[in-house]
JSON list of C-alpha atoms in Angstrom, two decimals:
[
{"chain": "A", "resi": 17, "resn": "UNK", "atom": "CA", "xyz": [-3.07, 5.75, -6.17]},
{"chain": "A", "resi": 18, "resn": "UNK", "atom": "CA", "xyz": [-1.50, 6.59, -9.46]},
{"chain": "A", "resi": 19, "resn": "UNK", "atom": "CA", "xyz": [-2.58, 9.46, -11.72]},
{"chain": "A", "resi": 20, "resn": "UNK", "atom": "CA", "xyz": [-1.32, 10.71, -14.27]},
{"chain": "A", "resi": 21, "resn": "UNK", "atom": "CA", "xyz": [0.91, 14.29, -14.01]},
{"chain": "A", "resi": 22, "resn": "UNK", "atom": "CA", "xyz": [-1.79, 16.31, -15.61]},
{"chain": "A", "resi": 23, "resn": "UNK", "atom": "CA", "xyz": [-4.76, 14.12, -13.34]},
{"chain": "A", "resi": 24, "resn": "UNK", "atom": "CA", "xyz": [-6.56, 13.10, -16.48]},
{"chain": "A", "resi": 25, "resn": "UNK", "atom": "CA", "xyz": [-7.56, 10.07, -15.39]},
{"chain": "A", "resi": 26, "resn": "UNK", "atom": "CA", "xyz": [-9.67, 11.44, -12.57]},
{"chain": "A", "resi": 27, "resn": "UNK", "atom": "CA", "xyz": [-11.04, 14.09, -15.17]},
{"chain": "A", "resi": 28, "resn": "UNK", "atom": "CA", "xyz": [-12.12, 12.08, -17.44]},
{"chain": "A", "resi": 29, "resn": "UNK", "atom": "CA", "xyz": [-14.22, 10.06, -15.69]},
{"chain": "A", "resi": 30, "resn": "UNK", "atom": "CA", "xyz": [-17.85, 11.15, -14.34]},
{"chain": "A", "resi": 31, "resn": "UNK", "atom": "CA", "xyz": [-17.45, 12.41, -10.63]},
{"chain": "A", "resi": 32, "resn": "UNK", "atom": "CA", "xyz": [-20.96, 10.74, -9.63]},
{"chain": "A", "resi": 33, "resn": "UNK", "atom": "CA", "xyz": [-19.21, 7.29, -10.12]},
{"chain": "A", "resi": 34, "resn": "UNK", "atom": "CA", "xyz": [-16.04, 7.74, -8.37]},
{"chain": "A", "resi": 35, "resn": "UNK", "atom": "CA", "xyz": [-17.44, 9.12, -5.84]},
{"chain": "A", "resi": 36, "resn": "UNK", "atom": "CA", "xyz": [-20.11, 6.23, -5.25]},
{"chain": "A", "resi": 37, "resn": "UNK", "atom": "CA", "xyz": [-17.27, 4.13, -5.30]},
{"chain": "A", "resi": 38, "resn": "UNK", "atom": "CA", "xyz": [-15.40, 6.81, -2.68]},
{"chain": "A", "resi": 39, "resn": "UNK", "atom": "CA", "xyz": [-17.96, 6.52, -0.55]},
{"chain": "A", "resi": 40, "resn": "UNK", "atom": "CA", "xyz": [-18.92, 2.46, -0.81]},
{"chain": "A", "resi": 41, "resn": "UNK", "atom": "CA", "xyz": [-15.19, 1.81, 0.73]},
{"chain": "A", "resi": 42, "resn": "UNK", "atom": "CA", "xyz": [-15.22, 4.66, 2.97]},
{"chain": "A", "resi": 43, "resn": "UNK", "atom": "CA", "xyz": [-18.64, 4.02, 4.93]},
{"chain": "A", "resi": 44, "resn": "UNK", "atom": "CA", "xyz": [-18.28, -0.29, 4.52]},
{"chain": "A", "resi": 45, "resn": "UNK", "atom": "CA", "xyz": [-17.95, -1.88, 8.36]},
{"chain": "A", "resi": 46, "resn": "UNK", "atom": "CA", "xyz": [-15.78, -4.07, 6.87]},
{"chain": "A", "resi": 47, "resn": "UNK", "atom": "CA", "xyz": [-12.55, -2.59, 4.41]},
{"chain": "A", "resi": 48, "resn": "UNK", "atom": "CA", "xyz": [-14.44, -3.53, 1.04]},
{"chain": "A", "resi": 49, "resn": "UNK", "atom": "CA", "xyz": [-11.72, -4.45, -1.06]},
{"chain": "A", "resi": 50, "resn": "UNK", "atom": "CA", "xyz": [-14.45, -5.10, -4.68]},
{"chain": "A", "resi": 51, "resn": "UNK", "atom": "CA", "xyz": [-14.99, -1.46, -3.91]},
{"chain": "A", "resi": 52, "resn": "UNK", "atom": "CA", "xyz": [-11.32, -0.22, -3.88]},
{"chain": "A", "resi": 53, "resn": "UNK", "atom": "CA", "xyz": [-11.05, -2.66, -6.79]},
{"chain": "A", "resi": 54, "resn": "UNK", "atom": "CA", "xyz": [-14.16, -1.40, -8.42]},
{"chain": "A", "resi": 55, "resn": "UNK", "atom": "CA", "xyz": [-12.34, 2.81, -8.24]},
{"chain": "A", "resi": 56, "resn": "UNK", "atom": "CA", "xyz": [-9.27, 1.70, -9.76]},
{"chain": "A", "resi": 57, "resn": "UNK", "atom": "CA", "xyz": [-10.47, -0.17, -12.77]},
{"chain": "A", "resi": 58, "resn": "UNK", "atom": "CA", "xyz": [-13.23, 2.07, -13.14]},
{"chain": "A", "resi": 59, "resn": "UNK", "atom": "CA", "xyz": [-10.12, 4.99, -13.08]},
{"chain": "A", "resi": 60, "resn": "UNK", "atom": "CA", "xyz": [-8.82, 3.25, -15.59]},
{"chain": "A", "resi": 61, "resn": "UNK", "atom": "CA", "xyz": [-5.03, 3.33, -13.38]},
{"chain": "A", "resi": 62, "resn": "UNK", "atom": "CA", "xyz": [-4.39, -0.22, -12.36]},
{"chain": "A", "resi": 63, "resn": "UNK", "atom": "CA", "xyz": [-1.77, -1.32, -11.67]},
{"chain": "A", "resi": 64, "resn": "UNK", "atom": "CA", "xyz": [-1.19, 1.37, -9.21]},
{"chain": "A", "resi": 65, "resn": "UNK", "atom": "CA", "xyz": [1.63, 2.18, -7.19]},
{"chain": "A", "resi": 66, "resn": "UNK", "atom": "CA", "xyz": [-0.43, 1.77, -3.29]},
{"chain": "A", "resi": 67, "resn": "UNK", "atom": "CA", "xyz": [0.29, 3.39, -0.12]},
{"chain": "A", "resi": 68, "resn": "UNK", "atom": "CA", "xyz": [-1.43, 2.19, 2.97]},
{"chain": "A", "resi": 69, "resn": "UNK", "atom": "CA", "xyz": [-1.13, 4.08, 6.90]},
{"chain": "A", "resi": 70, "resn": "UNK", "atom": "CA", "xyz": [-2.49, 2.61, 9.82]},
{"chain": "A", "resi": 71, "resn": "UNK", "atom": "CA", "xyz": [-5.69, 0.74, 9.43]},
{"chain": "A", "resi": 72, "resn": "UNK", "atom": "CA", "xyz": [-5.97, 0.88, 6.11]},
{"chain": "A", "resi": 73, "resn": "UNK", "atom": "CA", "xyz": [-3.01, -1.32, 5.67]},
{"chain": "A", "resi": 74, "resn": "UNK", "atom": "CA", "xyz": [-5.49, -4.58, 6.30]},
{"chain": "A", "resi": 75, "resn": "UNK", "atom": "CA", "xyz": [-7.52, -3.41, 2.67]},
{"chain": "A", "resi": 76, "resn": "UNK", "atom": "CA", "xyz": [-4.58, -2.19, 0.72]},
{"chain": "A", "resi": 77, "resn": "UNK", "atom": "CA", "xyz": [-2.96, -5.92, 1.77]},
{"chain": "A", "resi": 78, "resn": "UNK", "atom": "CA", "xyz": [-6.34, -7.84, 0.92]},
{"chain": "A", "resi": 79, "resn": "UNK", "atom": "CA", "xyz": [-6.54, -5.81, -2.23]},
{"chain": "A", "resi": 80, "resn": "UNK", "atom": "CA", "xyz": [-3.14, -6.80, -3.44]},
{"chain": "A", "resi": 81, "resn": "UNK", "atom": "CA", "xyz": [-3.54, -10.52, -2.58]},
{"chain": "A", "resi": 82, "resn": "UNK", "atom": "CA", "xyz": [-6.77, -11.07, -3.95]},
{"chain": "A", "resi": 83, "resn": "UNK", "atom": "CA", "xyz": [-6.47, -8.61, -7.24]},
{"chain": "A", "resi": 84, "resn": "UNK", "atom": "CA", "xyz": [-2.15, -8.47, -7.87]},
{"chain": "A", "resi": 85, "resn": "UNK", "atom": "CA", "xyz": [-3.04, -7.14, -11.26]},
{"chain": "A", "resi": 86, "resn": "UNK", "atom": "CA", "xyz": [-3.93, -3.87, -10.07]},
{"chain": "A", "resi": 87, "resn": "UNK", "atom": "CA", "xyz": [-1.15, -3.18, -7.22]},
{"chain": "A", "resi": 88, "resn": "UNK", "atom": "CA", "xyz": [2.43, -2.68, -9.00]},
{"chain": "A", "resi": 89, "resn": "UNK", "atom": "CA", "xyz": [4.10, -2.13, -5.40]},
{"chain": "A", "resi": 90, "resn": "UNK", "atom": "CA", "xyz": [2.42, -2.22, -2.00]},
{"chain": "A", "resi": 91, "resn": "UNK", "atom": "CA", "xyz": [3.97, 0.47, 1.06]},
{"chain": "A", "resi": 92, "resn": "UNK", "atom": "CA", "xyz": [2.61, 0.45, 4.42]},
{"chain": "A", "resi": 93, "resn": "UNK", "atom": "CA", "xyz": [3.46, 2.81, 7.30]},
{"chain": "A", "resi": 94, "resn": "UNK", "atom": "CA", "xyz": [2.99, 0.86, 10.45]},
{"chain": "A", "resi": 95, "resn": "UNK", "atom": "CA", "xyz": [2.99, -2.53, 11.33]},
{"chain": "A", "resi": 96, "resn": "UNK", "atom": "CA", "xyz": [1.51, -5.40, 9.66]},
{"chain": "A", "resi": 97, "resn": "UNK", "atom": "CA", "xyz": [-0.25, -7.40, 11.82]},
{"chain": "A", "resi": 98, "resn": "UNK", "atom": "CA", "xyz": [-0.81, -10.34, 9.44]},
{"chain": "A", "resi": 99, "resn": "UNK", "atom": "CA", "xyz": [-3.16, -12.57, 11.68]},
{"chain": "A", "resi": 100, "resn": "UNK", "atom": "CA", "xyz": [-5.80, -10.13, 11.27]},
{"chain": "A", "resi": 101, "resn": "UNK", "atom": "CA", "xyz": [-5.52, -9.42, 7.61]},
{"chain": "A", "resi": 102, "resn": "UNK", "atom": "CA", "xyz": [-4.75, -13.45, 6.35]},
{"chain": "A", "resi": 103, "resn": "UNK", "atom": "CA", "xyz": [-5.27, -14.96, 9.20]},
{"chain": "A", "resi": 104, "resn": "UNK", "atom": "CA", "xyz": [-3.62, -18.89, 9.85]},
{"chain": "A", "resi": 105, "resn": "UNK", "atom": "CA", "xyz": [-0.97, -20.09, 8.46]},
{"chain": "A", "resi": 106, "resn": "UNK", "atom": "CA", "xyz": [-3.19, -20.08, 4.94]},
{"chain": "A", "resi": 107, "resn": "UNK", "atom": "CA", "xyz": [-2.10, -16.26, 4.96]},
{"chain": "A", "resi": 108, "resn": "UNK", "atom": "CA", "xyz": [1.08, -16.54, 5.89]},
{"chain": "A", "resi": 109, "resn": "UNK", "atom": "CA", "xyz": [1.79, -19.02, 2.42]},
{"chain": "A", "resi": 110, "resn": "UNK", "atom": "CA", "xyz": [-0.18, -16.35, 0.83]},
{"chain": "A", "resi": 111, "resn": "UNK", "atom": "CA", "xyz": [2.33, -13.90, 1.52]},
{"chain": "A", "resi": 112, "resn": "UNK", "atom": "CA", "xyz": [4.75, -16.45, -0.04]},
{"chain": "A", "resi": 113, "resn": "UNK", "atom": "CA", "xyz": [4.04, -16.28, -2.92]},
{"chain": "A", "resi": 114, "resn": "UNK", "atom": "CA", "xyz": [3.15, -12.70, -3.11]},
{"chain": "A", "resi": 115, "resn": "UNK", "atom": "CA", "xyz": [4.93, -11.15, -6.54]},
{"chain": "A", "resi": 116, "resn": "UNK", "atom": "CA", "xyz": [3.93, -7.53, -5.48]},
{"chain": "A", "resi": 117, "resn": "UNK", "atom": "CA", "xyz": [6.74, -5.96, -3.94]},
{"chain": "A", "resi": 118, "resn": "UNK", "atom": "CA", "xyz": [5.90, -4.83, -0.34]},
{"chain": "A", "resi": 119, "resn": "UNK", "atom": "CA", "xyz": [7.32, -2.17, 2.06]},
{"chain": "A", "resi": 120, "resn": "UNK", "atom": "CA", "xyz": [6.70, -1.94, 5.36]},
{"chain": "A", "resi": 121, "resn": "UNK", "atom": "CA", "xyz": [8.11, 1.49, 6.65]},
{"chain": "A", "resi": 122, "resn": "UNK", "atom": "CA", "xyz": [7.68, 1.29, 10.46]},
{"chain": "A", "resi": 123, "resn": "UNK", "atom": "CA", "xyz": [8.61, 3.01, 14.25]},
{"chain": "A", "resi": 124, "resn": "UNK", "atom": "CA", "xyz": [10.66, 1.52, 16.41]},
{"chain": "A", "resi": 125, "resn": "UNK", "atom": "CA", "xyz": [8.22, 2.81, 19.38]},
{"chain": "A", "resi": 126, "resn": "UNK", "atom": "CA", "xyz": [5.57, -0.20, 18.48]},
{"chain": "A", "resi": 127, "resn": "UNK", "atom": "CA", "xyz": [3.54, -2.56, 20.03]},
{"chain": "A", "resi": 128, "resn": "UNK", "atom": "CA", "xyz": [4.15, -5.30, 17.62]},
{"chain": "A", "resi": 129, "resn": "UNK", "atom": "CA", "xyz": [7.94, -5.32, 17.57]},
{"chain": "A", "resi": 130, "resn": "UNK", "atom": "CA", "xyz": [10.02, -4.89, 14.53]},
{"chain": "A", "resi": 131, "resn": "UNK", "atom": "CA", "xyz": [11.21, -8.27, 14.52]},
{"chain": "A", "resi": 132, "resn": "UNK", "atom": "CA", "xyz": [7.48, -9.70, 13.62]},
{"chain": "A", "resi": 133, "resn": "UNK", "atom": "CA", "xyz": [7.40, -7.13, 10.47]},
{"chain": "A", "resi": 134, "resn": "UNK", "atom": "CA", "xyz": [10.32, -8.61, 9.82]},
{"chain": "A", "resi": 135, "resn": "UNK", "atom": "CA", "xyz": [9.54, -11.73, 9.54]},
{"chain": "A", "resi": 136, "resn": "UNK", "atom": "CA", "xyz": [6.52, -10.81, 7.37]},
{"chain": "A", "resi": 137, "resn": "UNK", "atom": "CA", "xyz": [8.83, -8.94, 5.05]},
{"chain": "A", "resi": 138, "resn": "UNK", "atom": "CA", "xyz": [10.94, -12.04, 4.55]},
{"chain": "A", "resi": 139, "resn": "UNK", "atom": "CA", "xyz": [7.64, -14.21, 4.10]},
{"chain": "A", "resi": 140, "resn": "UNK", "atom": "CA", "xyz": [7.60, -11.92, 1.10]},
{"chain": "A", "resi": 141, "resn": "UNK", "atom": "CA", "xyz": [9.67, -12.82, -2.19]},
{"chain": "A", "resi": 142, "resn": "UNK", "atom": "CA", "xyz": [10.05, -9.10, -2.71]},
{"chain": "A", "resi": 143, "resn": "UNK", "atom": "CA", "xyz": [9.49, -8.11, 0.62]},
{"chain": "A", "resi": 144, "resn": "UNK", "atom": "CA", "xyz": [11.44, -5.14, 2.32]},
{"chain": "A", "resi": 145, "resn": "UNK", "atom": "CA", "xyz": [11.20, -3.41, 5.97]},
{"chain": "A", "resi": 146, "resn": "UNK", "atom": "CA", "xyz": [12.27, -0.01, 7.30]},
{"chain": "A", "resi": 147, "resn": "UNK", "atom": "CA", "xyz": [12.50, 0.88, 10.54]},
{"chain": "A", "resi": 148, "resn": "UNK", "atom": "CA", "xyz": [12.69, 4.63, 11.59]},
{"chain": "A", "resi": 149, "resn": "UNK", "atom": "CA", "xyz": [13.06, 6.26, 15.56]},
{"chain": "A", "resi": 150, "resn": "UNK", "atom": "CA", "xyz": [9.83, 7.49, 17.28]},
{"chain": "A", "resi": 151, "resn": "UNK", "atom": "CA", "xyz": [5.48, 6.19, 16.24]},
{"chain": "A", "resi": 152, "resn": "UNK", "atom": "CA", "xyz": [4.46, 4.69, 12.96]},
{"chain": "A", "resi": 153, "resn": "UNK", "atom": "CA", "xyz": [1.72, 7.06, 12.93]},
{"chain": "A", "resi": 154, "resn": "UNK", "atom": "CA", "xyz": [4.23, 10.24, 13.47]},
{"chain": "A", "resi": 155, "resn": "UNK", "atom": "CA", "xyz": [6.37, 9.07, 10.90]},
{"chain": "A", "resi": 156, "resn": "UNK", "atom": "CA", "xyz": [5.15, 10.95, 8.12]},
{"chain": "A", "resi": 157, "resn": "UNK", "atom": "CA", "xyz": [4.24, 14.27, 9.80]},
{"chain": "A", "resi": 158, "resn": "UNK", "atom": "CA", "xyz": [7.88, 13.94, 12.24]},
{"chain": "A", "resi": 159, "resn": "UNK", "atom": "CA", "xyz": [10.48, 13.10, 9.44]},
{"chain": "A", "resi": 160, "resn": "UNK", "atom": "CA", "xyz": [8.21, 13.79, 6.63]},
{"chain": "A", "resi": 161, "resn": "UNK", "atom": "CA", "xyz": [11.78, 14.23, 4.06]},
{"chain": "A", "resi": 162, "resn": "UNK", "atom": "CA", "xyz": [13.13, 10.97, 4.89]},
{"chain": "A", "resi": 163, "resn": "UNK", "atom": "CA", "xyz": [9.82, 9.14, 4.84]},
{"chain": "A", "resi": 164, "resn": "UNK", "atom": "CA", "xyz": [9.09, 10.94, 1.43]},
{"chain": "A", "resi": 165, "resn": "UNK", "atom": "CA", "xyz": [12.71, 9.78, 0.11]},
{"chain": "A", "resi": 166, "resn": "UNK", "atom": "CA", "xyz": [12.03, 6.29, 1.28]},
{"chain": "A", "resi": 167, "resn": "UNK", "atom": "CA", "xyz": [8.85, 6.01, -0.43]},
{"chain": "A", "resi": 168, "resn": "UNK", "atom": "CA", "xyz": [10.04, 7.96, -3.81]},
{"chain": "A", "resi": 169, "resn": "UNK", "atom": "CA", "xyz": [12.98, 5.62, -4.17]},
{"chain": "A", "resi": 170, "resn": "UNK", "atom": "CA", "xyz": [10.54, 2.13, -3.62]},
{"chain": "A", "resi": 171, "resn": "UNK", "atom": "CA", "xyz": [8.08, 3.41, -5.67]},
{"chain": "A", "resi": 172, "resn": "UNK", "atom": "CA", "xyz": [10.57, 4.38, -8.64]},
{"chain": "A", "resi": 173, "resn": "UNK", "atom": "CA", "xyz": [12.24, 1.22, -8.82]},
{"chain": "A", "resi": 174, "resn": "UNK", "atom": "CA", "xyz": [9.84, -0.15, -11.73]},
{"chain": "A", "resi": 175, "resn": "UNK", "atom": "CA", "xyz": [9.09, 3.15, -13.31]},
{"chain": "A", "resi": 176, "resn": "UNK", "atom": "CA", "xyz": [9.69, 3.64, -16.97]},
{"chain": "A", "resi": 177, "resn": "UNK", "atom": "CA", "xyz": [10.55, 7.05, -16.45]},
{"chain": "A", "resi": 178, "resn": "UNK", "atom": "CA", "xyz": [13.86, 6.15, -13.80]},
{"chain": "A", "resi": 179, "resn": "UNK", "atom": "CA", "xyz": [14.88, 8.47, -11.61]},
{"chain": "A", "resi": 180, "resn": "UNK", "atom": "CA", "xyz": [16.02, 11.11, -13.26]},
{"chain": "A", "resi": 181, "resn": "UNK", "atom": "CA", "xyz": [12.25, 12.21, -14.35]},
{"chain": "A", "resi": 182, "resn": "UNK", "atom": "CA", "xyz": [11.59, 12.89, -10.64]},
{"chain": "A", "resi": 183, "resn": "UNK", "atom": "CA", "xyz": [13.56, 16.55, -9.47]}
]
């Protein structure tokens, strides 16, 4: 999630309500995405700049479809099975007409195959997909420079700062 450089955001607010919040998503049986919702506004930093790993892909997704005006751009690291977030073909036209740009960033050692994320990244107007050797769930801790440069340049595109704030 976004914060600010100096993490006033966070500071500013009372910790006992964030982390009711924290713990509301954390401990649901089910990803509660009015809970996620509920921490970002209640942050005060929507729309934020998400990144989603392994399971908690399915939330960050449902978040962004159902609330787009508090995800600026959406990155994933591993695949996106999209019958179990949206399931039917009613999620797949979701996904159509999705104006969040997505990223899936994703192994080539998978057991959904690269061409299905793939085709969910071209279901997406501003949808994007790349594929790295070795586990998803390595990725980050394996090649942890390139999947940090990958990242930094998706999430830049739409900053105000540019580029050249970031070194």
């Amino acid at each position: 999630v976004d914060l600010p450089a100096d993490f006033s955001a966070a500071a500013d607010q009372p910790a006992s309500a964030a982390e009711a919040l924290t713990a509301r998503i954390a401990t649901a049986p089910r990803p509660d995405v009015a809970a996620l919702a509920a921490l970002i506004e209640h942050l005060g930093l929507a729309p934020v700049r998400l990144l989603a790993w392994g399971e908690t892909s399915q939330l960050a997704l449902r978040l962004t479809v159902q609330r787009p005006d508090l995800v600026r751009r959406l990155a994933v690291i591993g695949p996106l099975p999209a019958c179990d977030v949206l399931p039917g073909r009613t999620g797949l036209a979701v996904l159509g007409t999705l104006a969040t740009p997505l990223l899936i960033l994703q192994g080539d050692d998978e057991a959904l195959d690269i061409a299905h994320s793939a085709a969910l990244t071209r279901t997406v107007p501003d949808g994007r997909l790349a594929v790295l050797p070795g586990p998803s769930y390595l990725l980050p801790a394996a090649k942890p420079d390139l999947v940090g440069l990958i990242l930094l340049e998706f999430f830049e595109e739409d900053s105000p700062l540019g580029r050249s704030a970031v070194h």
